């Protein structure tokens, strides 16, 4: 068989000598589908987007209009019809899970050669760029990636050392400040130069600087660094940027509305027609040869397609900016915009409900989204007494829909605003035996024992990783106390070496007890023995098993009488299983972007406890998705093109990298799990891009959703409303909206008025199964005098359908009696008809915004 001519690029990947539209000489069984077949099932504007050539193109359209479908088909068309080499395609999705899905869709359409594409998240793509080229900044290519918890630990150390008052400078707040800087591509030197002396910000900037120094010393990057550093790298080295521009001839980005400035800058570096490198970036290279590269002849910019919906922008708290969508045409001159208007996902009723909510946001471009799926069922509304009753109602309906053949468990999802809300559903679902899966929440990789095990692996893989080394120095307890640790740290500081190096020089440490010294020595022996395993190329699972055994970690848990330790043991066994599967090539760690895909939650809860005071550590959750890991598929065209085989890098480094990039959306059930029939519980943020036959939007209470913090901030409220729009538009056929009158938070019952989003849905679209009127048993009694148990027994699931109630007419100054909050006076009213709201001052119970249609309120 004739061999195509291949060269090796700077990634070590074998690629054809000429990128672009030239057909590969190898006869391709890839082109399975004709051009017509690839365009099949697309409407005219969708086709246009798939066929478009040349100038940058933006597809803006509402939810469910086929944006993701267009993106996937376009890649298939590029490879299948335009004969673009798959290795020159870079597609960015929001989660690795979405990336895996997109890959397999394209492979289905055009065959195995599509495996050469880069389909990944921004973070994964940047890791790949950095692994290959970060050496130019004088950093090691095997750098560690610190996830959120590692970063927090490091920042805590920094804050302690800088003696920052924890009350004035909570670690989370410092971290957010630093994160914002990084998302804006502001490095610590620039940040330091910008703040004024003696200001609060000066302390943040100092912490930023110290934090970066320690990261660098540990050869580590945090998540925000991944993007920022990749951008700085491309800016500092025009020749490098040019290499990537020559490589990626087609760049496609899904969910563009959720890109932040740094991500935008990356796309710009890769795709902009005019390239401007600000001179100051030269100073950013850490000891590298910044900016010294000769000027380059620029390649034609690659073809760029981004798709998004500004109404679904829900990551502003992480620096995402709708600006990127709004300014696309000026950012990329000559760009074309294509709009899609037909929604293929939902019934007209569901769409109308979504539209009614989103139109309340000021300053948005109106959209004309329609569906020909018919009106379908009304939106079901339900007011429960407590969150337990709400869960009970949901469980009952899920069962009913399944029995009636309307929605299988696997086609049903329950959404809530914050992770902690899953608890009530889990309790009820377990009790009634309803199979479910929680996405996010208690994360496997955040468990202490799992983190300890990972810290061992990291310390072995990179002895300069101080955070990891110090984490496990005395875990399990081996008699190395704070004083010994402090002495090692002093030596490290004095000699400007890493903690790990200092450990290897025990003899230079003065005043160390003999016993401590010998403990340190045996710890070093343990680590050295495993470093040797790495050097010999032992696979990740062997190293993990060995270190868990030889460190005594397993035997300590085995010997413990504490039942929690049994769970810990199981989790470690699970981790070993994960590593085995990773090594054998069925990367169970499919899926997922990094860390927190949930929305911002109040970061007040102490570690290990959620905001409802519930201890973290529920059931074990491991990804079910089994797909080939996009990060570890070797880009060897010989193999890929011939056999479609994916070669897996089984090394410890590869495993750690994978682990670092995994997070909670890995647990989105795979199609297998769906057919097995599992209800999905997830936060609204995680639900982005997905669709389900039946959707339960729960906790619709002002103060819960919209989140408490958003009530006084119009910008945050607008973001919460977009979140509601995302939630509603996930539903294909059935939508339920529910709320609880009383909800436990930190153990104290709280009463929240109905979510304003509920009142924004027109009445004609609603079928209220139960309203607050039905909640009679507690009227005129004090809430706090009752326990949750009595709430549950008074009114449960299946209460009689309530009658319509008379909506009181109120004006400012009126006095009212609320069944829960007691006496109050009306401060202001707003809205009209069914939407009338009143702001009522209830004295010590606070100022509440009430929907007059729903509030149990009497005018006095
Ligand atoms: P979101 O904004 O929620 O990410 P989206 O715009 O990406 O939505 P898709 O997920 O691509 O929309 O499509 C929504 C649903 O509509 C999917 O089930 C998809 O298969 C289907 N769909 C899209 N276009 C068409 C079409 N032309 N004909 C039939 N079904 C379609
Ligand atoms: Mg989509």
Coordinates of N, CA and C and ligand atoms in Angstrom, one line a residue, residues 41-43 46 61-70 254-255 307 309 312 340 342-345 688-691 729-730 732, ligand 1:
X41 N -30.4 16.1 7.0 CA -31.0 16.5 8.3 C -30.5 17.8 8.8
X42 N -30.1 18.7 7.9 CA -29.7 20.1 8.3 C -30.6 21.0 7.6
X43 N -31.1 22.1 8.3 CA -31.9 23.1 7.6 C -31.0 24.1 6.8
X46 N -28.2 25.9 8.7 CA -27.2 25.0 9.2 C -26.3 24.5 8.1
X61 N -27.3 31.5 18.1 CA -28.6 31.0 18.1 C -29.0 30.5 19.5
X62 N -30.3 30.5 19.7 CA -30.9 30.1 20.9 C -30.6 28.6 21.2
X63 N -31.1 28.2 22.4 CA -30.9 26.8 22.8 C -31.6 25.8 21.9
X64 N -30.9 24.7 21.7 CA -31.5 23.6 21.0 C -31.7 23.8 19.5
X65 N -31.0 24.8 19.0 CA -31.2 25.1 17.6 C -30.2 24.4 16.7
X66 N -29.4 23.5 17.3 CA -28.5 22.7 16.5 C -27.1 23.3 16.3
X67 N -26.7 24.1 17.2 CA -25.3 24.7 17.1 C -24.3 23.6 17.2
X68 N -24.4 22.8 18.2 CA -23.4 21.7 18.4 C -23.5 20.7 17.3
X69 N -24.7 20.5 16.8 CA -24.8 19.6 15.6 C -24.1 20.2 14.4
X70 N -24.2 21.5 14.2 CA -23.5 22.1 13.1 C -22.0 22.0 13.2
X254 N -17.1 25.6 20.6 CA -18.5 25.5 21.1 C -18.7 26.3 22.3
X255 N -19.9 26.7 22.6 CA -20.2 27.5 23.9 C -19.3 28.7 24.0
X307 N -19.5 28.9 17.9 CA -21.0 28.9 18.1 C -21.3 29.2 19.5
X309 N -24.5 31.2 22.3 CA -25.8 31.9 22.6 C -25.6 32.8 23.8
X312 N -27.1 32.1 27.1 CA -26.7 31.0 27.9 C -25.4 31.2 28.6
X340 N -29.5 30.8 13.6 CA -30.4 29.6 13.5 C -31.7 30.0 14.3
X342 N -34.8 27.8 14.3 CA -35.7 26.7 14.6 C -35.0 25.8 15.8
X343 N -35.8 25.7 16.8 CA -35.4 24.8 17.9 C -36.0 23.4 17.6
X344 N -35.1 22.4 17.7 CA -35.5 21.0 17.4 C -35.6 20.2 18.7
X345 N -35.4 20.9 19.8 CA -35.4 20.1 21.1 C -36.7 20.1 21.8
X688 N -25.5 22.4 31.1 CA -25.3 23.1 29.9 C -25.1 22.2 28.7
X689 N -25.7 22.4 27.6 CA -25.5 21.6 26.4 C -26.2 20.3 26.3
X690 N -26.8 19.8 27.5 CA -27.4 18.5 27.5 C -28.9 18.6 27.2
X691 N -29.6 17.5 27.0 CA -31.0 17.5 26.8 C -31.7 16.3 27.4
X729 N -34.6 25.1 29.0 CA -34.4 24.7 27.6 C -33.7 23.3 27.5
X730 N -33.4 22.7 28.6 CA -32.8 21.3 28.5 C -33.9 20.3 28.3
X732 N -37.1 18.4 26.7 CA -37.7 18.1 25.4 C -39.2 18.1 25.5
Ligands
LIG1 P1 -27.6 24.3 23.2 O1 -27.7 25.7 23.0 O2 -28.5 23.8 24.3 O3 -26.2 23.8 23.3 P2 -27.6 23.5 20.5 O4 -27.9 24.7 19.7 O5 -26.2 23.1 20.5 O6 -28.2 23.6 21.9 P3 -28.0 20.8 19.6 O7 -27.7 20.2 20.9 O8 -27.0 20.8 18.5 O9 -28.4 22.3 19.8 O10 -29.4 20.3 19.0 C1 -30.5 20.2 19.8 C2 -31.3 18.9 19.4 O11 -31.9 19.2 18.1 C3 -30.4 17.7 19.2 O12 -31.2 16.6 19.6 C4 -30.2 17.7 17.7 O13 -29.9 16.4 17.3 C5 -31.5 18.2 17.2 N1 -31.3 18.8 15.8 C6 -30.5 19.9 15.5 N2 -30.7 20.2 14.2 C7 -31.6 19.4 13.7 C8 -32.3 19.3 12.4 N3 -31.9 20.1 11.4 N4 -33.2 18.3 12.3 C9 -33.5 17.5 13.3 N5 -33.0 17.6 14.5 C10 -32.1 18.5 14.7

